Amino acid sequence: MATSTRASESTKTSQEIPARRLYMDKTHEKTSIAEQLIERRKSLKPIDESTTTTPKAKEKKVTKIKEGKRKTNSGDNRAAIKKQKTVKEQKTVKDILKELPSINTRSTPGLMTDAVSSLTSDQKDWVKRMGFKAFLKINIKSIPLKLCHFVLKHYDEGTNSILIKGKRIKITKEKIHKVFGLPKTGKSLFDLDKVSEDHQVFDGWMKELEDGKANATHYKKIIQKSEQVDMNFKLGFIALFVNTFAESIPMGTNNLVPVRALVEVDDISKIDWCAYLLYCVKNSKGRWHPDDPKCYYKGPMLLPLLIYCDEIECKLQKIERKTPLVTMWTADKLKERQSFEIEAGGFGVGNLIEQSSNLELEKNENQDTRIEEYKDNFDKMFNKVSSIQEDMYGIVFDCISKFRDVDITNELKEKFIKLFSDPIFSSADNQNNENKKKGSHERVESQNGDERLESQNGDTGENYISSYKSPYMDKAVNLFDRIDLQNVLLIQDFESMRPEHVIHHRVIDSWAAVLNYEEQKSKSKPYRLFFNTKIMSSELLDETKSFDERFLTFETRVDKFLSNVKANVDFNDLKLVVFPIHNGDQMYAVVFNLTYPQVHIIDSIQTKSLEKTYGMTPTSLKLYFIRYLEKTTFIINNIEGLRSTTVKMMKIDWNTKELTTENGALLMRHMEKYCGEKQGKWNVEMEKGSDVQAVQFVKLRALYAVKIATHEINNHKERVIKEAIEFGKFDHATRKKMLEEGIQRMDELEMGNRI
């Protein structure tokens, strides 16, 4: 008879309970099973039912085993259950994170953390003097890549903002300074001359790198190897900062262009590092494909992440705030933030923190913040009204062309003029401010001479109001046709060519039409293409719309413009693409050099800050145009070249210190004369000195007016010439009197609009 130790497993004692197995003896082969069982039970001692192997017995036995285990367990049973639940929740967060996309990068802030840990006191002093003090306290060896992916995917380069479920986090130089404490004033890094790669100092530094290879790990090693503040240390620090916190370039190579620009700069604290990082943020998104797991992100990652963490609330995490922000975060805290956001319901669900109450240093910015809110609200309404004005404009014109002498037509015309000419604010202060602006109002005479239309100023809605005629068809024709309201408006546009008047944007568009015609007629390649002023308007800067929405508007306008050219435009055949910008009194050109990828602003004024003078217009235009080129057959390498360059100001010798009424005339001159020459190598034949230039501007306006009026694309050219000949038949005194009366009439109209 066999025995078993099964019972010992259930009771966990040394007592052994025999377990019997029924079997058939050879001597009882002919005996029934029932009889054998009876005989066996008589001869054996009674046993516990639980030791039997019947199904019912097994079930009871298992139950008793479980009960035994529960009874013998020590500790509080409820604590054990709570612990099991906690483990389960942690696994849930991990499971969610595993399913979320990550971001690829070849740089990590941990390299800087390691590098600064071994600096000498002299090296630390240099870092502090150069404005990089916060990096001595950095303790972030890694960043949460899942949360980083989310933040960068929701970054919109058009508005330069992180857009999350109705919340907008704008990235500015001030916020970058708050993150890193870097200098936010000074020279632009892009204005510095770069030394060649075989420059003695730069070449010597490259040879000091391990195996002569430029990568972040080798920069860290050369910093740790240096014991003094020599060029190896300085350039190593700059290179490590740029390629870890700013930008690298495709294929995993390092960006040494800023290093070459700073080789001969002794004091890098005089560089506007915040402006440089702002550029890197804007310029990196377009090269990254968030849905491609193999695509590497090559721009700043820690910067937008810390701005996001500073402005989106996370109630589960309590952290003491201090600036620069990079000094208050660690890798563990950022990783904890990533998990807490998942526990709270997902990335980006927190409320937007009111920045004025976030840090004490921002208290003085409350008033500016409120002003910005007023401006944002006004701009939203302004864009809507401008769009409606354009639609109404088209309705009135169509009605006039079909039902000219009908009472309803006149009624519509009167309502339109009244709606957009009546002043809303009429206080003396506002009136005086308006009168101080030269040429700030455009005056238009209606058919009967007693109605006026006053255009708007500043961030004007004029760019929205289209003539609904292609400048390539009969724009110049309409400038001289006094039949209906549309043509009267165009007459006024053309009369803005008078001296000391702000030139109307439709005159600039007509000039672009003339230049395009002459470029195509010359049949020389590569040639220039001139867009009109309606391509880039303030509507494309509306931050309430997504970048994709705004790009669609841009794309539609460009396509419509090119279709009016009536020629198949191949951007590979173009040398220059010129976008004239007309924003009230401010007029300039943004020029894309497609042969040698460059983007320049050509303007007649002097400025120290492109952002303050031009806002987001040039940068946004660059983003839109590059996106447009990507949809064409334009050479990919040239697209990447444009993307990697920054918008720069063309240096000219004939500029002015401020806006004048002659900015339009100079814009027309720049459009005509610039053919891609290098800075300082081209000339528009304008003399220096205000008195001399004043005479030149009068002549220039007259010449351009004649050229537009008598150009062959003007279908009424013969009529214009005929009227000019008839005018010339009058004697000098009569001609002078007629001109003076015409000028007086226009001046009276302008004065009437100011009352």
mmCIF file of N, CA and C in Angstrom, residues 80-133:
data_model
loop_
_atom_site.group_PDB
_atom_site.id
_atom_site.type_symbol
_atom_site.label_atom_id
_atom_site.label_comp_id
_atom_site.label_asym_id
_atom_site.label_seq_id
_atom_site.Cartn_x
_atom_site.Cartn_y
_atom_site.Cartn_z
ATOM 1 N N ALA A 80 -2.770 44.351 2.082
ATOM 2 C CA ALA A 80 -2.333 43.507 0.969
ATOM 3 C C ALA A 80 -3.170 43.780 -0.267
ATOM 4 N N ILE A 81 -4.481 43.919 -0.066
ATOM 5 C CA ILE A 81 -5.368 44.205 -1.193
ATOM 6 C C ILE A 81 -5.033 45.566 -1.801
ATOM 7 N N LYS A 82 -4.801 46.566 -0.946
ATOM 8 C CA LYS A 82 -4.452 47.892 -1.419
ATOM 9 C C LYS A 82 -3.162 47.886 -2.227
ATOM 10 N N LYS A 83 -2.214 47.097 -1.764
ATOM 11 C CA LYS A 83 -0.936 46.974 -2.453
ATOM 12 C C LYS A 83 -1.122 46.370 -3.829
ATOM 13 N N GLN A 84 -1.995 45.354 -3.912
ATOM 14 C CA GLN A 84 -2.261 44.720 -5.200
ATOM 15 C C GLN A 84 -2.866 45.727 -6.172
ATOM 16 N N LYS A 85 -3.763 46.572 -5.692
ATOM 17 C CA LYS A 85 -4.394 47.570 -6.552
ATOM 18 C C LYS A 85 -3.382 48.588 -7.044
ATOM 19 N N THR A 86 -2.463 49.032 -6.160
ATOM 20 C CA THR A 86 -1.450 50.003 -6.538
ATOM 21 C C THR A 86 -0.564 49.466 -7.644
ATOM 22 N N VAL A 87 -0.143 48.227 -7.498
ATOM 23 C CA VAL A 87 0.689 47.579 -8.520
ATOM 24 C C VAL A 87 -0.042 47.539 -9.842
ATOM 25 N N LYS A 88 -1.332 47.232 -9.760
ATOM 26 C CA LYS A 88 -2.137 47.143 -10.966
ATOM 27 C C LYS A 88 -2.223 48.495 -11.671
ATOM 28 N N GLU A 89 -2.402 49.617 -10.894
ATOM 29 C CA GLU A 89 -2.489 50.938 -11.487
ATOM 30 C C GLU A 89 -1.178 51.343 -12.135
ATOM 31 N N GLN A 90 -0.039 51.055 -11.510
ATOM 32 C CA GLN A 90 1.255 51.379 -12.072
ATOM 33 C C GLN A 90 1.462 50.674 -13.404
ATOM 34 N N LYS A 91 1.056 49.462 -13.472
ATOM 35 C CA LYS A 91 1.194 48.713 -14.720
ATOM 36 C C LYS A 91 0.326 49.331 -15.804
ATOM 37 N N THR A 92 -0.824 49.865 -15.421
ATOM 38 C CA THR A 92 -1.714 50.495 -16.390
ATOM 39 C C THR A 92 -1.056 51.721 -17.007
ATOM 40 N N VAL A 93 -0.421 52.554 -16.199
ATOM 41 C CA VAL A 93 0.281 53.732 -16.716
ATOM 42 C C VAL A 93 1.400 53.306 -17.654
ATOM 43 N N LYS A 94 2.127 52.279 -17.251
ATOM 44 C CA LYS A 94 3.214 51.792 -18.102
ATOM 45 C C LYS A 94 2.681 51.262 -19.425
ATOM 46 N N ASP A 95 1.574 50.562 -19.348
ATOM 47 C CA ASP A 95 0.984 50.025 -20.578
ATOM 48 C C ASP A 95 0.556 51.139 -21.524
ATOM 49 N N ILE A 96 -0.027 52.204 -20.957
ATOM 50 C CA ILE A 96 -0.449 53.340 -21.785
ATOM 51 C C ILE A 96 0.756 54.006 -22.428
ATOM 52 N N LEU A 97 1.804 54.198 -21.642
ATOM 53 C CA LEU A 97 3.006 54.837 -22.172
ATOM 54 C C LEU A 97 3.645 54.012 -23.279
ATOM 55 N N LYS A 98 3.587 52.701 -23.135
ATOM 56 C CA LYS A 98 4.155 51.841 -24.173
ATOM 57 C C LYS A 98 3.449 52.022 -25.511
ATOM 58 N N GLU A 99 2.168 52.316 -25.439
ATOM 59 C CA GLU A 99 1.390 52.450 -26.665
ATOM 60 C C GLU A 99 1.552 53.830 -27.318
ATOM 61 N N LEU A 100 2.042 54.804 -26.579
ATOM 62 C CA LEU A 100 2.185 56.156 -27.121
ATOM 63 C C LEU A 100 3.451 56.276 -27.964
ATOM 64 N N PRO A 101 3.415 57.124 -28.998
ATOM 65 C CA PRO A 101 4.609 57.295 -29.844
ATOM 66 C C PRO A 101 5.727 58.013 -29.100
ATOM 67 N N SER A 102 6.935 57.681 -29.465
ATOM 68 C CA SER A 102 8.113 58.318 -28.868
ATOM 69 C C SER A 102 8.777 59.194 -29.925
ATOM 70 N N ILE A 103 9.824 59.867 -29.536
ATOM 71 C CA ILE A 103 10.528 60.751 -30.465
ATOM 72 C C ILE A 103 11.996 60.347 -30.509
ATOM 73 N N ASN A 104 12.572 60.380 -31.689
ATOM 74 C CA ASN A 104 13.974 59.999 -31.859
ATOM 75 C C ASN A 104 14.871 61.227 -31.812
ATOM 76 N N THR A 105 15.955 61.109 -31.097
ATOM 77 C CA THR A 105 16.928 62.191 -31.029
ATOM 78 C C THR A 105 18.317 61.610 -30.828
ATOM 79 N N ARG A 106 19.296 62.310 -31.344
ATOM 80 C CA ARG A 106 20.682 61.857 -31.171
ATOM 81 C C ARG A 106 21.422 62.688 -30.131
ATOM 82 N N SER A 107 20.702 63.552 -29.447
ATOM 83 C CA SER A 107 21.341 64.392 -28.420
ATOM 84 C C SER A 107 20.575 64.277 -27.117
ATOM 85 N N THR A 108 21.261 64.441 -26.035
ATOM 86 C CA THR A 108 20.646 64.363 -24.711
ATOM 87 C C THR A 108 21.293 65.387 -23.802
ATOM 88 N N PRO A 109 20.512 66.054 -22.951
ATOM 89 C CA PRO A 109 21.095 67.057 -22.039
ATOM 90 C C PRO A 109 22.050 66.453 -21.021
ATOM 91 N N GLY A 110 22.022 65.138 -20.889
ATOM 92 C CA GLY A 110 22.927 64.485 -19.948
ATOM 93 C C GLY A 110 24.388 64.730 -20.251
ATOM 94 N N LEU A 111 24.716 64.951 -21.527
ATOM 95 C CA LEU A 111 26.108 65.215 -21.896
ATOM 96 C C LEU A 111 26.593 66.540 -21.293
ATOM 97 N N MET A 112 25.714 67.540 -21.296
ATOM 98 C CA MET A 112 26.082 68.816 -20.687
ATOM 99 C C MET A 112 26.180 68.672 -19.174
ATOM 100 N N THR A 113 25.268 67.912 -18.584
ATOM 101 C CA THR A 113 25.310 67.665 -17.136
ATOM 102 C C THR A 113 26.644 67.056 -16.734
ATOM 103 N N ASP A 114 27.110 66.074 -17.509
ATOM 104 C CA ASP A 114 28.391 65.426 -17.228
ATOM 105 C C ASP A 114 29.554 66.386 -17.452
ATOM 106 N N ALA A 115 29.459 67.190 -18.532
ATOM 107 C CA ALA A 115 30.580 68.058 -18.892
ATOM 108 C C ALA A 115 30.831 69.132 -17.841
ATOM 109 N N VAL A 116 29.772 69.771 -17.335
ATOM 110 C CA VAL A 116 29.959 70.889 -16.398
ATOM 111 C C VAL A 116 30.326 70.413 -15.000
ATOM 112 N N SER A 117 30.143 69.151 -14.725
ATOM 113 C CA SER A 117 30.430 68.639 -13.378
ATOM 114 C C SER A 117 31.922 68.648 -13.056
ATOM 115 N N SER A 118 32.746 68.721 -14.100
ATOM 116 C CA SER A 118 34.185 68.645 -13.868
ATOM 117 C C SER A 118 34.924 69.945 -14.187
ATOM 118 N N LEU A 119 34.195 71.049 -14.319
ATOM 119 C CA LEU A 119 34.837 72.315 -14.690
ATOM 120 C C LEU A 119 35.653 72.884 -13.539
ATOM 121 N N THR A 120 36.701 73.606 -13.909
ATOM 122 C CA THR A 120 37.501 74.315 -12.912
ATOM 123 C C THR A 120 36.791 75.614 -12.537
ATOM 124 N N SER A 121 37.271 76.278 -11.508
ATOM 125 C CA SER A 121 36.637 77.529 -11.069
ATOM 126 C C SER A 121 36.744 78.604 -12.150
ATOM 127 N N ASP A 122 37.884 78.656 -12.860
ATOM 128 C CA ASP A 122 38.043 79.641 -13.942
ATOM 129 C C ASP A 122 37.066 79.362 -15.083
ATOM 130 N N GLN A 123 36.898 78.102 -15.406
ATOM 131 C CA GLN A 123 35.976 77.735 -16.466
ATOM 132 C C GLN A 123 34.537 78.070 -16.079
ATOM 133 N N LYS A 124 34.201 77.841 -14.826
ATOM 134 C CA LYS A 124 32.853 78.190 -14.354
ATOM 135 C C LYS A 124 32.628 79.696 -14.414
ATOM 136 N N ASP A 125 33.652 80.467 -14.045
ATOM 137 C CA ASP A 125 33.534 81.926 -14.115
ATOM 138 C C ASP A 125 33.290 82.379 -15.548
ATOM 139 N N TRP A 126 33.974 81.760 -16.506
ATOM 140 C CA TRP A 126 33.775 82.117 -17.922
ATOM 141 C C TRP A 126 32.350 81.799 -18.364
ATOM 142 N N VAL A 127 31.854 80.650 -17.978
ATOM 143 C CA VAL A 127 30.499 80.256 -18.339
ATOM 144 C C VAL A 127 29.482 81.253 -17.787
ATOM 145 N N LYS A 128 29.709 81.694 -16.546
ATOM 146 C CA LYS A 128 28.799 82.674 -15.931
ATOM 147 C C LYS A 128 28.849 84.009 -16.667
ATOM 148 N N ARG A 129 30.059 84.473 -16.976
ATOM 149 C CA ARG A 129 30.206 85.768 -17.657
ATOM 150 C C ARG A 129 29.557 85.760 -19.039
ATOM 151 N N MET A 130 29.568 84.615 -19.692
ATOM 152 C CA MET A 130 29.007 84.514 -21.037
ATOM 153 C C MET A 130 27.488 84.364 -21.036
ATOM 154 N N GLY A 131 26.873 84.301 -19.852
ATOM 155 C CA GLY A 131 25.425 84.239 -19.769
ATOM 156 C C GLY A 131 24.846 82.835 -19.700
ATOM 157 N N PHE A 132 25.689 81.832 -19.448
ATOM 158 C CA PHE A 132 25.245 80.433 -19.424
ATOM 159 C C PHE A 132 25.261 79.861 -18.001
ATOM 160 N N LYS A 133 25.091 80.714 -17.005
ATOM 161 C CA LYS A 133 25.193 80.308 -15.609
ATOM 162 C C LYS A 133 24.269 79.144 -15.255
#
